[in-house]
Amino acid sequence: MEVVMASPPSVYDRLQEVKEFDDAKIGVKGLSDSGIATIPRIFIHPQEKISDIKSTSTSSGIPIIDLSNVNSSDHRPTIVKQVREAANSWGFFQLINHCIPLSVLDEITAAIKAFHEQPQELKAKYYVRQGQSGATYSSNFDLFKSKVATWHDYVSVWMSPQAPRIDQIPSIYRNELVEWDKNAAELGNIVGELLAEGLGLDSRKLKESSLLETRIFGGMFYPYCPQPDLTVGLSDHTDPGVMTILLPNQVPGLQVKHEEEWVDVKPLPGALIINIGDFLQIVSNGEYKSVQHRVKANSRKEARISIVHWFDVGNWDESNRYGPLQELISPEKPAQYRTFSKQEYVENFYSKGLDSKSLIEKLKL
């Protein structure tokens, strides 16, 4: 009697599927546009990881701070106090009546939307897995390092300390980015001064310590996802740098973890969101907190767009080390973190996928 062997079940080769997706250079928008009803396996997250994606707090949301009187000697102490409290307890806050014109916000959002909605062949020439000069377009910067992919595409441009050549920036968002960067840098300095004063330091301390010198632009695009309960737009993580300015459009999705609960962030029209990064938590000796945040997969037909400006340390010589600022260390409050080198910082970020406070955990005393 002849024995017929059953063919072996197909083996899931995640690396191969990731490589095929990356080589196609279509991003998740390409998948969404194709009309798929089910998402590829590389995007499906363990349910225990995202089971609480809809279970958010009834909290009124992150603090809102009005900057309209930021240069008033009568009002500034109150604003500094509000910034300090928000940076300490939430790690996030929204700014209203800031210095950036509404037209600048609208134009950079529209320009990034236009880039992502171009025909794929026009975008593909910018598709690069990783770069620190010029402009790049990709999907999931940590695609080959993370365990599961997330439902977003992005563009990025390193704006400082070494500015890109103007012709390296795609013309479709070139002028809008230059104008946005100029305004974001100015606002970053204002917020940096308020954060420094909140620590009892000279207002110029963060800038003079080169903590705001590096600026990286990101244009995040979250297209419609046919199975939003199986994946996320961006995994829960903390930002590794000093601080972030975020401009979302009015499609919701951002969640912030506060007191062990996930809180939906409701963006106000014309407002900007600030969040504290790991680097600032360390140099502030724990006075300011970087907190976990994530983005839900977009269940709406309208794309979610986030304009991001990351501020990070610059002018960092290989021999220099950073740690808690000496002015913030005392017998009553000793240093909570050890010092670290540029190599440690860079390797911690690029050696893995997005995660939560791994640098802080490694440096904690």
Coordinates of C-alpha atoms in Angstrom, one line a residue:
M1 CA 0.0 0.0 0.0
E2 CA 1.4 3.3 -1.0
V3 CA 1.7 5.9 1.7
V4 CA 1.0 9.5 0.6
M5 CA 2.8 12.0 2.8
A6 CA 1.0 15.2 3.5
S7 CA 2.8 18.3 2.2
P8 CA 4.4 20.3 5.1
P9 CA 2.5 23.4 6.1
S10 CA 3.9 26.6 4.7
V11 CA 6.4 28.2 7.0
Y12 CA 6.0 31.9 7.8
D13 CA 9.2 33.6 6.9
R14 CA 8.9 37.1 8.5
L15 CA 12.2 38.4 7.2
Q16 CA 11.4 37.4 3.7
E17 CA 8.0 39.1 3.8
V18 CA 9.5 42.2 5.3
K19 CA 12.1 42.3 2.6
E20 CA 9.5 41.9 -0.1
F21 CA 7.4 44.7 1.3
D22 CA 10.4 47.0 1.6
D23 CA 11.7 46.2 -1.9
A24 CA 8.3 47.0 -3.4
K25 CA 8.7 50.6 -2.1
I26 CA 4.9 51.2 -2.0
G27 CA 4.6 51.7 1.8
V28 CA 1.4 51.0 3.7
K29 CA -0.4 53.6 1.6
G30 CA 0.3 51.4 -1.5
L31 CA -1.3 48.4 0.4
S32 CA -4.3 50.5 1.4
D33 CA -4.8 51.9 -2.1
S34 CA -4.7 48.3 -3.5
G35 CA -8.0 47.6 -1.8
I36 CA -6.8 44.8 0.4
A37 CA -9.4 43.5 3.0
T38 CA -6.8 41.8 5.2
I39 CA -3.4 43.2 6.3
P40 CA -0.2 41.2 5.7
R41 CA 1.0 39.1 8.6
I42 CA 4.0 41.3 9.3
F43 CA 1.6 44.0 10.6
I44 CA -0.5 41.8 13.0
H45 CA 0.3 42.5 16.6
P46 CA -0.2 40.1 19.5
Q47 CA -3.6 40.7 21.0
E48 CA -2.2 40.9 24.5
K49 CA -0.1 43.9 23.4
I50 CA -3.0 45.9 21.9
S51 CA -6.0 44.6 23.7
D52 CA -6.4 47.9 25.5
I53 CA -6.1 50.0 22.3
K54 CA -9.7 51.2 22.7
S55 CA -9.8 51.3 26.5
T56 CA -8.8 54.9 27.1
S57 CA -9.2 57.1 30.1
T58 CA -12.1 59.5 30.6
S59 CA -9.5 62.1 31.5
S60 CA -10.0 65.5 29.9
G61 CA -6.7 65.1 28.1
I62 CA -3.2 66.5 28.3
P63 CA -2.7 70.0 29.7
I64 CA -3.3 73.1 27.5
I65 CA -1.0 76.1 27.9
D66 CA -1.7 79.5 26.5
L67 CA 1.5 81.3 25.3
S68 CA -0.2 84.6 24.4
N69 CA 1.5 86.5 27.3
V70 CA 4.7 84.5 27.4
N71 CA 6.8 87.7 27.3
S72 CA 4.8 89.5 30.0
S73 CA 6.7 89.8 33.3
D74 CA 3.3 89.5 35.0
H75 CA 2.2 86.3 33.3
R76 CA 5.4 84.5 32.5
P77 CA 5.9 83.0 36.0
T78 CA 2.5 81.4 35.7
I79 CA 3.3 80.0 32.3
V80 CA 6.6 78.6 33.5
K81 CA 4.8 76.9 36.4
Q82 CA 2.3 75.4 34.1
V83 CA 5.0 74.1 31.8
R84 CA 7.0 72.7 34.7
E85 CA 3.9 70.9 36.1
A86 CA 2.9 69.5 32.7
A87 CA 6.4 68.3 31.9
N88 CA 6.7 66.6 35.3
S89 CA 3.3 64.9 35.6
W90 CA 2.3 64.3 31.9
G91 CA 5.4 64.7 29.8
F92 CA 3.0 66.2 27.2
F93 CA 1.1 69.5 26.8
Q94 CA -0.7 71.4 24.0
L95 CA 0.2 75.0 23.2
I96 CA -2.3 77.6 22.0
N97 CA -1.6 81.1 20.9
H98 CA 2.0 80.2 20.0
C99 CA 4.2 82.1 17.6
I100 CA 3.6 80.1 14.4
P101 CA 1.0 81.5 12.0
L102 CA -1.9 79.2 11.1
S103 CA -1.0 79.5 7.4
V104 CA 2.4 77.9 8.1
L105 CA 0.7 75.0 9.8
D106 CA -1.9 74.5 7.1
E107 CA 0.7 74.7 4.3
I108 CA 3.2 72.2 5.7
T109 CA 0.4 69.7 6.4
A110 CA -1.1 70.1 2.9
A111 CA 2.4 69.7 1.3
I112 CA 3.2 66.5 3.2
K113 CA -0.2 65.1 2.3
A114 CA 0.4 66.0 -1.3
F115 CA 3.8 64.2 -1.3
H116 CA 2.3 61.0 0.1
E117 CA -0.6 61.1 -2.3
Q118 CA 1.6 61.3 -5.4
P119 CA 1.8 58.4 -7.8
Q120 CA 4.1 55.7 -6.4
E121 CA 6.8 56.1 -9.1
L122 CA 7.3 59.7 -8.1
K123 CA 7.9 58.8 -4.5
A124 CA 10.0 55.7 -5.0
K125 CA 13.2 57.6 -5.9
Y126 CA 13.2 59.0 -2.3
Y127 CA 12.6 55.6 -0.7
V128 CA 15.6 54.9 1.6
R129 CA 15.8 52.6 4.6
Q130 CA 17.9 55.1 6.6
G131 CA 19.6 58.4 6.1
Q132 CA 21.0 61.3 8.0
S133 CA 21.3 63.8 5.1
G134 CA 18.9 65.1 2.5
A135 CA 15.3 63.8 2.4
T136 CA 14.1 60.3 2.8
Y137 CA 10.8 58.5 2.3
S138 CA 10.1 55.1 3.8
S139 CA 7.7 53.0 5.8
N140 CA 8.6 52.0 9.4
F141 CA 12.1 53.3 10.1
D142 CA 12.6 50.2 12.4
L143 CA 11.1 47.7 9.9
F144 CA 14.0 45.3 10.1
K145 CA 14.6 45.7 13.8
S146 CA 11.1 45.6 15.3
K147 CA 9.2 42.4 15.9
V148 CA 6.0 43.7 14.2
A149 CA 5.5 46.4 11.6
T150 CA 3.1 49.3 12.1
W151 CA 0.7 51.0 9.7
H152 CA 2.4 54.3 8.7
D153 CA 4.7 55.8 6.1
Y154 CA 6.9 58.9 6.6
V155 CA 9.3 61.4 5.2
S156 CA 12.3 62.8 7.2
V157 CA 14.8 65.5 6.7
W158 CA 17.7 66.4 9.0
M159 CA 17.5 70.2 9.1
S160 CA 20.3 70.9 11.5
P161 CA 23.1 71.2 12.7
Q162 CA 24.0 70.5 9.0
A163 CA 21.3 71.9 6.8
P164 CA 20.5 69.9 3.7
R165 CA 21.0 71.4 0.2
I166 CA 17.8 73.0 -0.9
D167 CA 17.7 70.7 -4.0
Q168 CA 17.8 67.6 -1.8
I169 CA 14.3 68.4 -0.5
P170 CA 11.5 67.4 -2.8
S171 CA 10.0 70.4 -4.5
I172 CA 6.5 69.4 -3.5
Y173 CA 7.1 70.3 0.1
R174 CA 10.5 72.3 -0.1
N175 CA 9.3 75.9 0.5
E176 CA 6.7 74.8 3.1
L177 CA 9.4 72.9 5.1
V178 CA 11.9 75.7 5.1
E179 CA 9.2 78.1 6.5
W180 CA 8.0 75.5 9.0
D181 CA 11.5 74.7 10.2
K182 CA 12.3 78.4 10.7
N183 CA 9.1 78.8 12.8
A184 CA 9.5 75.5 14.7
A185 CA 13.1 76.4 15.6
E186 CA 11.9 79.7 17.1
L187 CA 9.2 78.0 19.1
G188 CA 11.6 75.4 20.2
N189 CA 13.8 78.0 21.7
I190 CA 10.8 79.6 23.5
V191 CA 9.7 76.3 25.0
G192 CA 13.4 75.5 25.8
E193 CA 13.6 78.7 27.8
L194 CA 10.4 77.9 29.7
L195 CA 11.6 74.4 30.5
A196 CA 15.0 75.8 31.7
E197 CA 13.3 78.4 33.9
G198 CA 11.0 75.7 35.3
L199 CA 14.1 73.9 36.6
G200 CA 15.3 77.1 38.2
L201 CA 18.0 77.6 35.6
D202 CA 19.0 80.5 33.3
S203 CA 16.5 80.6 30.4
R204 CA 19.4 80.0 27.9
K205 CA 20.7 76.9 29.6
L206 CA 19.3 74.2 27.2
K207 CA 20.3 76.2 24.1
E208 CA 23.8 77.0 25.4
S209 CA 24.3 73.3 26.3
S210 CA 23.6 72.4 22.6
L211 CA 20.5 70.5 23.7
L212 CA 18.3 72.1 21.0
E213 CA 20.9 72.2 18.2
T214 CA 19.8 69.1 16.2
R215 CA 16.4 69.4 14.4
I216 CA 14.9 66.4 12.5
F217 CA 11.7 66.9 10.5
G218 CA 9.2 64.1 10.1
G219 CA 6.1 64.0 8.0
M220 CA 4.0 61.0 9.2
F221 CA 1.2 59.5 7.1
Y222 CA -1.3 57.1 8.5
P223 CA -3.6 55.9 5.7
Y224 CA -6.8 53.9 6.1
C225 CA -6.3 50.5 7.6
P226 CA -8.8 47.7 6.8
Q227 CA -8.2 45.9 10.1
P228 CA -7.4 48.5 12.7
D229 CA -8.0 46.1 15.6
L230 CA -5.1 43.9 14.5
T231 CA -2.3 46.5 14.3
V232 CA -1.3 50.0 15.3
G233 CA -0.2 53.1 13.5
L234 CA 2.9 53.5 15.8
S235 CA 4.0 51.2 18.6
D236 CA 4.1 52.5 22.2
H237 CA 7.4 54.2 22.8
T238 CA 9.1 57.2 24.3
D239 CA 11.1 59.7 22.2
P240 CA 14.8 59.4 22.7
G241 CA 15.8 63.0 22.2
V242 CA 15.3 66.3 24.1
M243 CA 11.8 67.3 23.1
T244 CA 9.3 67.1 20.2
I245 CA 7.0 69.5 18.6
L246 CA 4.0 67.8 17.0
L247 CA 1.3 69.2 14.6
P248 CA -1.4 66.6 14.0
N249 CA -4.3 67.1 11.6
Q250 CA -7.8 66.6 13.0
V251 CA -7.9 62.8 12.4
P252 CA -7.5 61.3 16.0
G253 CA -5.2 58.5 16.9
L254 CA -2.5 59.7 19.4
Q255 CA -2.7 58.2 22.9
V256 CA -0.5 59.1 25.9
K257 CA 0.0 56.9 28.9
H258 CA -0.8 58.7 32.2
E259 CA -0.9 57.0 35.5
E260 CA -1.1 53.5 33.9
E261 CA -4.1 54.5 31.7
W262 CA -4.0 55.3 28.0
V263 CA -5.5 58.8 27.3
D264 CA -6.8 59.8 23.9
V265 CA -5.3 63.2 22.8
K266 CA -7.9 65.4 21.2
P267 CA -5.9 67.9 19.1
L268 CA -7.2 71.5 19.2
P269 CA -7.3 73.3 15.8
G270 CA -4.2 75.4 15.4
A271 CA -2.6 74.0 18.6
L272 CA 0.8 72.3 18.8
I273 CA 1.7 69.4 21.1
I274 CA 5.0 69.3 23.0
N275 CA 6.4 66.2 24.6
I276 CA 9.5 65.5 26.7
G277 CA 12.2 63.1 25.5
D278 CA 14.4 60.6 27.4
F279 CA 17.4 62.9 27.0
L280 CA 15.6 65.7 28.8
Q281 CA 14.4 63.4 31.6
I282 CA 18.0 62.4 32.2
V283 CA 19.6 65.9 32.1
S284 CA 16.7 67.3 34.3
N285 CA 17.6 64.6 36.8
G286 CA 14.1 63.2 36.6
E287 CA 12.3 66.5 37.1
Y288 CA 10.8 66.2 33.6
K289 CA 9.3 62.9 32.4
S290 CA 9.3 61.2 29.0
V291 CA 6.2 59.1 28.8
Q292 CA 4.9 56.3 26.6
H293 CA 2.7 57.2 23.6
R294 CA 1.4 55.4 20.6
V295 CA -0.8 55.9 17.6
K296 CA -3.9 53.8 16.8
A297 CA -4.2 52.4 13.3
N298 CA -6.4 54.7 11.2
S299 CA -9.9 53.4 10.7
R300 CA -11.1 56.4 8.8
K301 CA -10.9 56.9 5.0
E302 CA -9.3 60.3 5.6
A303 CA -5.5 60.0 6.2
R304 CA -4.1 61.0 9.6
I305 CA -1.1 63.3 9.1
S306 CA 1.4 64.4 11.8
I307 CA 4.1 67.0 11.3
V308 CA 6.9 66.3 13.7
H309 CA 10.1 68.3 14.7
W310 CA 12.5 66.4 17.0
F311 CA 15.0 68.4 18.9
D312 CA 18.1 66.7 20.1
V313 CA 21.6 67.4 21.3
G314 CA 24.2 68.6 18.8
N315 CA 27.9 69.6 18.7
W316 CA 28.6 66.4 20.7
D317 CA 32.3 65.5 20.7
E318 CA 33.1 61.8 21.1
S319 CA 34.9 62.6 24.3
N320 CA 32.0 64.5 25.9
R321 CA 29.5 62.8 28.2
Y322 CA 26.0 63.9 29.2
G323 CA 24.1 63.2 32.4
P324 CA 22.1 65.2 34.9
L325 CA 23.0 68.9 35.0
Q326 CA 25.3 69.7 37.9
E327 CA 23.0 72.5 39.0
L328 CA 20.2 70.0 39.6
I329 CA 22.3 67.6 41.8
S330 CA 22.4 68.1 45.6
P331 CA 22.8 66.0 48.8
E332 CA 19.0 66.2 49.0
K333 CA 18.6 65.0 45.4
P334 CA 21.6 63.1 44.2
A335 CA 22.0 62.1 40.5
Q336 CA 19.5 59.6 39.4
Y337 CA 21.4 58.6 36.2
R338 CA 25.0 58.0 35.3
T339 CA 26.7 59.9 32.5
F340 CA 26.8 58.4 29.0
S341 CA 28.7 58.9 25.7
K342 CA 27.5 59.7 22.2
Q343 CA 28.3 56.2 21.1
E344 CA 26.1 54.7 23.8
Y345 CA 23.3 57.0 22.9
V346 CA 23.4 56.4 19.1
E347 CA 23.8 52.6 19.5
N348 CA 20.9 52.4 21.9
F349 CA 18.6 54.1 19.4
Y350 CA 19.7 52.4 16.1
S351 CA 20.3 48.9 17.4
K352 CA 16.6 48.1 17.9
G353 CA 13.0 49.1 17.2
L354 CA 11.0 51.7 18.9
D355 CA 10.7 51.0 22.6
S356 CA 10.0 52.6 25.9
K357 CA 12.7 54.3 28.0
S358 CA 15.4 51.7 27.4
L359 CA 18.1 54.3 27.6
I360 CA 16.8 55.6 30.9
E361 CA 16.6 52.1 32.3
K362 CA 20.2 51.4 31.3
L363 CA 21.5 54.7 32.9
K364 CA 19.5 54.6 36.1
L365 CA 21.6 54.6 39.3

